[in-house]
Short mmCIF file of C-alpha atoms and ligand atoms in Angstrom, two decimals:
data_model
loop_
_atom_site.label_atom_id
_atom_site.label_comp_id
_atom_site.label_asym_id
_atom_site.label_seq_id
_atom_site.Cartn_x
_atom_site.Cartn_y
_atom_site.Cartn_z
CA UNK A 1 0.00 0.00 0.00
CA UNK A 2 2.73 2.44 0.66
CA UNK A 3 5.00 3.57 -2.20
CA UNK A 4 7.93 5.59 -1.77
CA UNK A 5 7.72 8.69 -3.74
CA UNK A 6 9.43 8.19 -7.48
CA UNK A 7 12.52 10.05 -7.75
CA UNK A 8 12.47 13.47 -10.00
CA UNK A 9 15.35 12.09 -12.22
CA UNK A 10 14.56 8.44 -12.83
CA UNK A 11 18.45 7.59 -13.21
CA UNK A 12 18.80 8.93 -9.92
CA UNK A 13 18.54 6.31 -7.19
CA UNK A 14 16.35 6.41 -3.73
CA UNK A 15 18.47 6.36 -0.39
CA UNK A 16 16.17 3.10 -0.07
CA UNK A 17 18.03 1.94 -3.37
CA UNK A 18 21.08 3.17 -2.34
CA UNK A 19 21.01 0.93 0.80
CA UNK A 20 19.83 -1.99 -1.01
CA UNK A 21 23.09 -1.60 -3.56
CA UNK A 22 25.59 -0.88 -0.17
CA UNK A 23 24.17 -3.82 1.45
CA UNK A 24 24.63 -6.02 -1.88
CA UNK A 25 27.84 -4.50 -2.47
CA UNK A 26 28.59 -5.28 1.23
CA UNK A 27 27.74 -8.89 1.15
CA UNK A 28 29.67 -9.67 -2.14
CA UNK A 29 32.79 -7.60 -0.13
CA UNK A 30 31.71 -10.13 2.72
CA UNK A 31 31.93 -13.44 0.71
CA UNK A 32 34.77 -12.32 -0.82
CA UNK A 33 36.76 -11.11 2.86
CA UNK A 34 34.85 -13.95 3.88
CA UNK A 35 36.68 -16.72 1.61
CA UNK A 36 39.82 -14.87 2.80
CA UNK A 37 39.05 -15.16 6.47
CA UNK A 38 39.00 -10.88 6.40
CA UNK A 39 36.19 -9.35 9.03
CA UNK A 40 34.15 -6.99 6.99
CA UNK A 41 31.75 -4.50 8.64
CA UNK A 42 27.95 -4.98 8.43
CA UNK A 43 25.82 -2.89 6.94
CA UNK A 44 24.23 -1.55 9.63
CA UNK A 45 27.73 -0.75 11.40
CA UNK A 46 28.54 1.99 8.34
CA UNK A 47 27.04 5.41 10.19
CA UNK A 48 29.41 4.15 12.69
CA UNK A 49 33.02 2.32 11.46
CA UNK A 50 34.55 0.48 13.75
CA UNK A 51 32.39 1.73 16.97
CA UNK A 52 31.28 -0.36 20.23
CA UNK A 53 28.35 0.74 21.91
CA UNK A 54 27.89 -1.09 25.13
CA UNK A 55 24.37 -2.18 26.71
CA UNK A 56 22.40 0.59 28.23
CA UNK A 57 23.21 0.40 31.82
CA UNK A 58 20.44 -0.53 34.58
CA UNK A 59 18.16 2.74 35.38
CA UNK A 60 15.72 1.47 37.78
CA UNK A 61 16.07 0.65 41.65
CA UNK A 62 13.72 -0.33 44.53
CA UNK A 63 14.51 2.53 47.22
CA UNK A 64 11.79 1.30 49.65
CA UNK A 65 13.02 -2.29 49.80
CA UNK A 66 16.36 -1.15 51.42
CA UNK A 67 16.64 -1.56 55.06
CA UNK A 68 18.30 1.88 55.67
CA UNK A 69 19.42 3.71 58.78
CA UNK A 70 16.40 3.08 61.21
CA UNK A 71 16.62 4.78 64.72
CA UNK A 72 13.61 5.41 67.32
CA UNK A 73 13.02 9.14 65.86
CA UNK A 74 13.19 8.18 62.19
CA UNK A 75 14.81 6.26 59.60
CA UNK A 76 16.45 7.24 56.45
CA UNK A 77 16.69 4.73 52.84
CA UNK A 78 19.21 5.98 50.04
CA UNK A 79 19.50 5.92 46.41
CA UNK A 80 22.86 7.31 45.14
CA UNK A 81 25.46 5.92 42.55
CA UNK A 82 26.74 3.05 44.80
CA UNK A 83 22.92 1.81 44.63
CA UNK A 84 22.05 2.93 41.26
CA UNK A 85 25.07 3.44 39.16
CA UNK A 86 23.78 5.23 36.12
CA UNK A 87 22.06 8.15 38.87
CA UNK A 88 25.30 9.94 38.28
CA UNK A 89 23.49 13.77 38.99
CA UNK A 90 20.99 12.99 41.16
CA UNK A 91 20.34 10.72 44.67
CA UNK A 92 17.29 10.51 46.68
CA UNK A 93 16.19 9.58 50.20
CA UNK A 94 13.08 8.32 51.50
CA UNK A 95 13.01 9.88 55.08
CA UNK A 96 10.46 9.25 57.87
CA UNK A 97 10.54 11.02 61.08
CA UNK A 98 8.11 10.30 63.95
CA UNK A 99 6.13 13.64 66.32
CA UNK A 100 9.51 15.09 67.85
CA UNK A 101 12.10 13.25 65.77
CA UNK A 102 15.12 15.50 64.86
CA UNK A 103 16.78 15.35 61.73
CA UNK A 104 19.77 16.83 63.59
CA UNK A 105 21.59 20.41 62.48
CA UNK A 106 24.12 19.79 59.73
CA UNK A 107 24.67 20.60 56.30
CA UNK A 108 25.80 18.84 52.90
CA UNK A 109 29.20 19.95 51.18
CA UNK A 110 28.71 18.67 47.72
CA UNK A 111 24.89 19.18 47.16
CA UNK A 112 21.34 20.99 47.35
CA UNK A 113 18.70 19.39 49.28
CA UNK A 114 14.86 19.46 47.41
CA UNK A 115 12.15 17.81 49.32
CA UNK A 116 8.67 16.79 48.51
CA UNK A 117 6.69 15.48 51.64
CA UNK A 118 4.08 12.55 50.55
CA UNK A 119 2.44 12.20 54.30
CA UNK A 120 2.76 14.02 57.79
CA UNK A 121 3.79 17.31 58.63
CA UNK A 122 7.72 19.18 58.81
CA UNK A 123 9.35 21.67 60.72
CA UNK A 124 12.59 22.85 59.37
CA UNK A 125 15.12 25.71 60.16
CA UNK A 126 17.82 26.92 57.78
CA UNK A 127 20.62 29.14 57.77
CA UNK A 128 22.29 31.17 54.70
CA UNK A 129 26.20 32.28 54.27
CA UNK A 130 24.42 35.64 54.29
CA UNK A 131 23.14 35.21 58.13
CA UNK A 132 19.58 35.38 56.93
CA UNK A 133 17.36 32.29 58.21
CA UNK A 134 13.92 31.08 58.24
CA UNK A 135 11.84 28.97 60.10
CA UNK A 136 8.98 26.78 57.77
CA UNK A 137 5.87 24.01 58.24
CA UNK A 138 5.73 21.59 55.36
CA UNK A 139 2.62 19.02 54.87
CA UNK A 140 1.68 16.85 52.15
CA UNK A 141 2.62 18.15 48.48
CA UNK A 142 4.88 20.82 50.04
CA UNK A 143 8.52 21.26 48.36
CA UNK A 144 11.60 22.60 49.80
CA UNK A 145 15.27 23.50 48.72
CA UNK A 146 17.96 24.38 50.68
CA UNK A 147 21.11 25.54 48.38
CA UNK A 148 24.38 23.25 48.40
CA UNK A 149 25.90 24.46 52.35
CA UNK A 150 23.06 25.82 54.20
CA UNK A 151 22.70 24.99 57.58
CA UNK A 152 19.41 23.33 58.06
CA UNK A 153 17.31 21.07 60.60
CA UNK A 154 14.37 19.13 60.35
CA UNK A 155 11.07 18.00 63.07
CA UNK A 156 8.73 15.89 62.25
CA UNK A 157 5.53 17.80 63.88
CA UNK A 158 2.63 14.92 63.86
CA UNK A 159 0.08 13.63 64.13
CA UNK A 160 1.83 10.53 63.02
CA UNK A 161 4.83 9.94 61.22
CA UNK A 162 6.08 12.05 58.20
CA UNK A 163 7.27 10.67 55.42
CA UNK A 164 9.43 12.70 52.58
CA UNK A 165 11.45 11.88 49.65
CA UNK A 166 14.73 13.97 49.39
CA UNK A 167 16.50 15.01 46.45
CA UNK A 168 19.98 15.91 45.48
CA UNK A 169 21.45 16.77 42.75
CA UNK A 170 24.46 14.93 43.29
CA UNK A 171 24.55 11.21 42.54
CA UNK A 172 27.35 10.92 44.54
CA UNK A 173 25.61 12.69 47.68
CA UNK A 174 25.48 10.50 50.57
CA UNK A 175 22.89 11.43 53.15
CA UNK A 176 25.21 8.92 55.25
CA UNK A 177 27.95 11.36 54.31
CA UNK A 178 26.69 14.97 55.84
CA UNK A 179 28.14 17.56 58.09
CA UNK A 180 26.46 17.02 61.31
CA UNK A 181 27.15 19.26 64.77
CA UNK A 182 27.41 16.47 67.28
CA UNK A 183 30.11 15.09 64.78
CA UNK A 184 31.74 17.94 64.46
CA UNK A 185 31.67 18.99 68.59
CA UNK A 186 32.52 15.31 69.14
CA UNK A 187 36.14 15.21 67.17
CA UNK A 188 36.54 18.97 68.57
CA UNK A 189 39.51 19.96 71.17
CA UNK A 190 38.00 20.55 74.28
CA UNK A 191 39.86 24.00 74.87
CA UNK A 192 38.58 25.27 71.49
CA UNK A 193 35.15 24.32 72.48
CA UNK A 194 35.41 25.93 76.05
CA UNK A 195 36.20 29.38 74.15
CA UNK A 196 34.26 28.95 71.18
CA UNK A 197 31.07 28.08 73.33
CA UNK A 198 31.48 29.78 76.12
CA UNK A 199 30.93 26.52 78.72
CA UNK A 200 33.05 25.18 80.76
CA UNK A 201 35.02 21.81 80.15
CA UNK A 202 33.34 20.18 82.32
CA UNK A 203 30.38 20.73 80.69
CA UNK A 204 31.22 18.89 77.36
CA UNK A 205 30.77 15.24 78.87
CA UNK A 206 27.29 15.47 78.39
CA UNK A 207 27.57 16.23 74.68
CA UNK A 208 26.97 13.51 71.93
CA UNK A 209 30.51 11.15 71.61
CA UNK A 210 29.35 10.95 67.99
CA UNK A 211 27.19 11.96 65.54
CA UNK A 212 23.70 11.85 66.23
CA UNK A 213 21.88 11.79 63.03
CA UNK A 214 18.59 11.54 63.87
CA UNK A 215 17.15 11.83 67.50
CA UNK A 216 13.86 11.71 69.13
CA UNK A 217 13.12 14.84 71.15
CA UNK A 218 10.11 16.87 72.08
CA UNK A 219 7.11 17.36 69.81
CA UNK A 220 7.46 21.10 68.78
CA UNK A 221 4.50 23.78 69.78
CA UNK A 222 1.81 24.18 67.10
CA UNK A 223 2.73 27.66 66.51
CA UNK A 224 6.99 27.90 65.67
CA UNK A 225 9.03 28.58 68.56
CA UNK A 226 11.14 31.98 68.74
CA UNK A 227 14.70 31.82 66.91
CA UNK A 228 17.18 32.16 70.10
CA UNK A 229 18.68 35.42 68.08
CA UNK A 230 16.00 37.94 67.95
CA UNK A 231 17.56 39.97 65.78
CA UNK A 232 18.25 37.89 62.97
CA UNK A 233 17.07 38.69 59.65
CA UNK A 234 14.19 36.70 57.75
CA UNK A 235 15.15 35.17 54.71
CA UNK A 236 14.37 37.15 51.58
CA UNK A 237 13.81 34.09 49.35
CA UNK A 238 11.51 31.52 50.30
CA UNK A 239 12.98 28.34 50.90
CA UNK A 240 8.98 26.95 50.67
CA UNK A 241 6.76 26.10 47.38
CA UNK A 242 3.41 24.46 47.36
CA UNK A 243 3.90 22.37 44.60
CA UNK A 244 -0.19 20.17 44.76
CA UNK A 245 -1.73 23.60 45.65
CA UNK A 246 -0.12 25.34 42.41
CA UNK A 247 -2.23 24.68 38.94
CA UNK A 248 -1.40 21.69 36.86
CA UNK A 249 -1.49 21.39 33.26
CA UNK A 250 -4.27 19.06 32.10
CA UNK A 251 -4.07 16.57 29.68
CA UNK A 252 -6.34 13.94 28.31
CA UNK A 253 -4.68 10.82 30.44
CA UNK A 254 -3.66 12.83 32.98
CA UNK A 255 -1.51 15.86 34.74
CA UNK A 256 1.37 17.58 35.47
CA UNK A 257 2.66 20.08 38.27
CA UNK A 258 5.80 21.55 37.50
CA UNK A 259 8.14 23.73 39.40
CA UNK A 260 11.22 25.01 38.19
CA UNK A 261 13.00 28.56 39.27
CA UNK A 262 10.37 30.07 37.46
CA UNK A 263 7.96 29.08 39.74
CA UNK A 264 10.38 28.49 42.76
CA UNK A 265 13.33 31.40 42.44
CA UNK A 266 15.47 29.89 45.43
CA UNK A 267 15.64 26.36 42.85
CA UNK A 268 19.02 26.82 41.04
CA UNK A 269 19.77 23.81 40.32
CA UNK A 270 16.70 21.47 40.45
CA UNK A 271 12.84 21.07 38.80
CA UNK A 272 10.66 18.86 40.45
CA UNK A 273 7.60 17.82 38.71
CA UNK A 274 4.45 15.57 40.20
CA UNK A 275 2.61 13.29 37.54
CA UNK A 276 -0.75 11.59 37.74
CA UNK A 277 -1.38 8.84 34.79
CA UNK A 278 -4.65 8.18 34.46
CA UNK A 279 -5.59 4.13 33.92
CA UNK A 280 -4.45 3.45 30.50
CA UNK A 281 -2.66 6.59 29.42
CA UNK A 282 0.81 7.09 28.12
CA UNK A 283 3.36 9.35 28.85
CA UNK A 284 4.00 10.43 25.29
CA UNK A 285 7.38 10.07 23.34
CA UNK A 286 10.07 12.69 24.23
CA UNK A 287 13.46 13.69 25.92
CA UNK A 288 14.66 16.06 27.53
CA UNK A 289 17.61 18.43 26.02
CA UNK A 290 18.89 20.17 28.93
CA UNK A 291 19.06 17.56 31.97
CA UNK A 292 18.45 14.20 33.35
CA UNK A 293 15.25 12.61 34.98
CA UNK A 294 15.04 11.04 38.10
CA UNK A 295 11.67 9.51 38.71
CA UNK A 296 10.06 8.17 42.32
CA UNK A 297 7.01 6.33 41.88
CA UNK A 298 4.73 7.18 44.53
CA UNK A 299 1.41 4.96 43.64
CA UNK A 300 0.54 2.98 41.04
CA UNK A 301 2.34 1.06 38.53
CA UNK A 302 4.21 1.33 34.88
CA UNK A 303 6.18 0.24 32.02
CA UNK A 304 8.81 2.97 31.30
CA UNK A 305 11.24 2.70 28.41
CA UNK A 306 14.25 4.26 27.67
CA UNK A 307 15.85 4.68 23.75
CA UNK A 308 20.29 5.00 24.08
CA UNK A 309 20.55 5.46 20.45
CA UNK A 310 22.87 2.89 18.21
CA UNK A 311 19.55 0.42 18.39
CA UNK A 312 19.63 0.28 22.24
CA UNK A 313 16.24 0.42 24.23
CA UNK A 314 15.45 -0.98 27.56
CA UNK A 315 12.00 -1.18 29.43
CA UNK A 316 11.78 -1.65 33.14
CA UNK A 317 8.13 -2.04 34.91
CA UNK A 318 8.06 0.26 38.10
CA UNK A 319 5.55 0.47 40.99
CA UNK A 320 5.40 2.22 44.48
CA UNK A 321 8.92 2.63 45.84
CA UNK A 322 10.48 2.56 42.74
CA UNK A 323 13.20 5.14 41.24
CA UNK A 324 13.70 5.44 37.67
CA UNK A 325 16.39 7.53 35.56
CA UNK A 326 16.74 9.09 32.07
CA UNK A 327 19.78 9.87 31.25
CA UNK A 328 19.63 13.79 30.16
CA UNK A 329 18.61 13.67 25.90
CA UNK A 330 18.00 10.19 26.02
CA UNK A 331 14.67 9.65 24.49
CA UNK A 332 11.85 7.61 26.65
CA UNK A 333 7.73 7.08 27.31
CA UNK A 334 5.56 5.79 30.67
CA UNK A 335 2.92 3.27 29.53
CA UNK A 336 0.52 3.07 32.45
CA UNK A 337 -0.78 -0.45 33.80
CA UNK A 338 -2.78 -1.65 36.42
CA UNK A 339 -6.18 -0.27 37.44
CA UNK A 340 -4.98 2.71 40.14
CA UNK A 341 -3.98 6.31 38.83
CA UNK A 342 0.01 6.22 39.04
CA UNK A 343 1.11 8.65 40.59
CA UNK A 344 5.35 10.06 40.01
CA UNK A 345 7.17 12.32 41.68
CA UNK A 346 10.39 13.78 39.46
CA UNK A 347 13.41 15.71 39.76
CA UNK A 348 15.44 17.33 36.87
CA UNK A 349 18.73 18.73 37.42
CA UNK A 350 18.53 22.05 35.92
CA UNK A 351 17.07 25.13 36.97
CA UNK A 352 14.68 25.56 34.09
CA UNK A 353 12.23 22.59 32.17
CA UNK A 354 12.69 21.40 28.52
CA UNK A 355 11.46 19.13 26.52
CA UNK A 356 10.94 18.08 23.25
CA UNK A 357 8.13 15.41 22.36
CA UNK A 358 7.90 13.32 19.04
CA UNK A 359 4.17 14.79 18.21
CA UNK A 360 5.24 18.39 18.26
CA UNK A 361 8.46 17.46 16.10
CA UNK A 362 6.92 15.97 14.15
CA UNK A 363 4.49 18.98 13.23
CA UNK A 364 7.83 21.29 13.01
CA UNK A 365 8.66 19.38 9.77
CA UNK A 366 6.89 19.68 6.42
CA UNK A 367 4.74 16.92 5.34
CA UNK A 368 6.26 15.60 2.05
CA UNK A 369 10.11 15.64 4.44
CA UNK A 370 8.57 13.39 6.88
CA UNK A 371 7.06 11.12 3.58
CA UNK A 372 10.57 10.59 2.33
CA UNK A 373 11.96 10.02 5.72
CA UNK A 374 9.60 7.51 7.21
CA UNK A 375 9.15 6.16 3.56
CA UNK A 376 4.80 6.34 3.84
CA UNK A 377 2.61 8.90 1.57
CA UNK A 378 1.67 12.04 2.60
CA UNK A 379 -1.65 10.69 3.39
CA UNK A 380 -0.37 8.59 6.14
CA UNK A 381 2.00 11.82 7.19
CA UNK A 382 -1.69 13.37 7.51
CA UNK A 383 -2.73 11.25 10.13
CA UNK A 384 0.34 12.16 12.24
CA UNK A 385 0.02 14.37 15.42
CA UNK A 386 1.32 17.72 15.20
CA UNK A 387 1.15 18.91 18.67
CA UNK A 388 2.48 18.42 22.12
CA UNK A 389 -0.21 15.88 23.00
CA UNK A 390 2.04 15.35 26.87
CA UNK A 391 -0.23 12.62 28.49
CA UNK A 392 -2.45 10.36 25.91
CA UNK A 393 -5.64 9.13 27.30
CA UNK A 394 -7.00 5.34 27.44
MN1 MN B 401 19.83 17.72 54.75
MN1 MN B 402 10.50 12.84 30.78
#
């Protein structure tokens, strides 16, 4: 039924033609190097003498099923390179704290800290290099980001326990691996802490002996407690977005909340996005130009498949616990199964959000182009999409 288009000068030759003559050219080269025990490249090799492309690496890993750090105020579960080597920009914790666990005081050397909290409520404190600080309540759908150094702390508030996935956009980042006080104080001279603290020695041997991590402690007030300097100033940039509460972008199988530092102007070096998939729908056919995607997948279940180039594709299916990632311009689609909406939570690492998907490529190109490349009519060209179509419905 489909014809490829006849060439304007008939003694010119199609690039279909042309292939077919390479590859017979090819295999009479092959018999021939053949007979003399010569390798000879295959035809499909030619766009690419004499290169290896290895297998596309592993790109999905169960966070939840870790055991983690678990102590009576919390418990902590990590995704970084040593768990998921391809995650080379970007690691993720799933943190739970219980009414009065502390996340103790610390900060991280190599990396930003974006949070997204799926159940419970937060109480965080953070400092910046510019003395300004700020005291915040997160609850479900909340997102925060604290840039690569500040000092921060976190509460769990209550009722019940809180649960929040952290991001970083380091793959290397170790949430095992942070700058903690009661390290820090512990491995400390006492006669530098006498003067830099103002207590006497004695004092000290009531401190931590290491660090603490996470601790249980009091359940805070309802209403935030007084910062012990009352002069300090209140940070100018929120370190707070309500990423459910902002509008999402509707689409026929679905929706999708993005925040970049568009939306979020302390967010230099992260988007976070939250996806519902509708029963049925598919995430449509695209990449990304500008960064890599690291997927959590909150509820629900999929098939998500990733294209390498050179012929290379891999699927994995993903469900509740689950992290994903696309490496940055690697092209890729979310087929959802199962009966329940799934629901994703994702993290770019770039301050602003591109993409690119097939349908509106394929409408940037003129129809008789896309005939010749694809080898159909124009009539079946017709029938292709021309706009972003996002998230296709059932
Ligand atoms: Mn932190
Ligand atoms: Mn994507």
């Amino acid at each position: 039924m489909e014809k490829p288009a006849a060439p304007k000068d008939p003694t010119a030759l199609t690039r279909r033609q042309m292939l077919g003559l390479t590859t017979s050219v090819l295999a009479a080269a092959g018999a021939a190097a053949a007979a003399l025990g010569v390798g000879v490249p295959s035809a499909r090799a030619i766009p690419h003498p004499g290169a290896k492309h290895v297998p596309l690496e592993n790109f999905v890993h169960d966070l939840e099923a870790g055991e983690g750090w678990v102590g009576a105020g919390g418990s902590a579960k990590e995704s970084t390179v040593a768990e998921l080597p391809i995650a080379r920009s970007i690691a993720g914790v799933s943190m739970r704290l219980q009414p009065g666990g502390l996340r103790e005081l610390h900060w991280h050397a190599i990396a930003a800290e974006w949070a997204y909290i799926i159940k419970g409520n937060v109480r965080t404190t953070v400092i910046a290099p510019n003395g300004q600080a700020e005291q915040d309540d997160f609850g479900p759908g909340d997102v925060w980001y604290f840039p690569k150094g500040h000092g921060h702390a976190l509460q769990g508030l209550g009722p019940g326990e809180a649960h929040f996935i952290l991001g970083f956009d380091d793959g290397n980042f170790s949430e095992f691996g942070t700058f903690s006080i009661t390290d820090w104080l512990a491995r400390t001279p006492r006669h530098v802490l006498e003067r830099n603290l103002r207590l006497p020695a004695a004092a000290f041997a009531a401190f931590p002996k290491s660090e603490s991590y996470i601790v249980q402690g009091q359940v805070p007030p309802a209403a935030p407690a007084a910062l012990r300097n009352p002069q300090i100033e209140t940070a100018q940039v929120a370190h707070k977005y309500r990423l459910d509460a902002a509008p999402a972008t509707e689409f026929e199988g679905g929706d999708l909340r993005v925040v970049s530092q568009k939306e979020f102007p302390i967010s230099t070096t992260l988007t976070g996005a939250r996806m519902n998939l509708k029963p049925g729908s598919l995430r449509e056919m695209h990449w990304h130009p500008n960064a890599d995607e690291w997927q959590f997948y909150l509820s629900g279940q999929a098939r998500v498949t990733i294209f390498g180039a050179h012929g290379r594709v891999l699927t994995h299916e993903v469900g509740p616990g689950q992290v994903a990632f696309i490496p940055q311009g690697f092209g890729h689609f979310v087929e959802q199964i199962g009966p329940e909406t799934t629901q994703v939570l994702i993290l770019f690492n770039s301050p602003a959000y591109e993409e690119i998907s097939l349908s509106s490529w394929l409408g940037a190109n003129p129809a008789a182009m896309l005939a010749d490349n694809l080898g159909v009519s124009e009539e079946t060209v017709r029938a292709l999409p021309s706009r972003y179509r996002g998230i296709i419905g059932s």
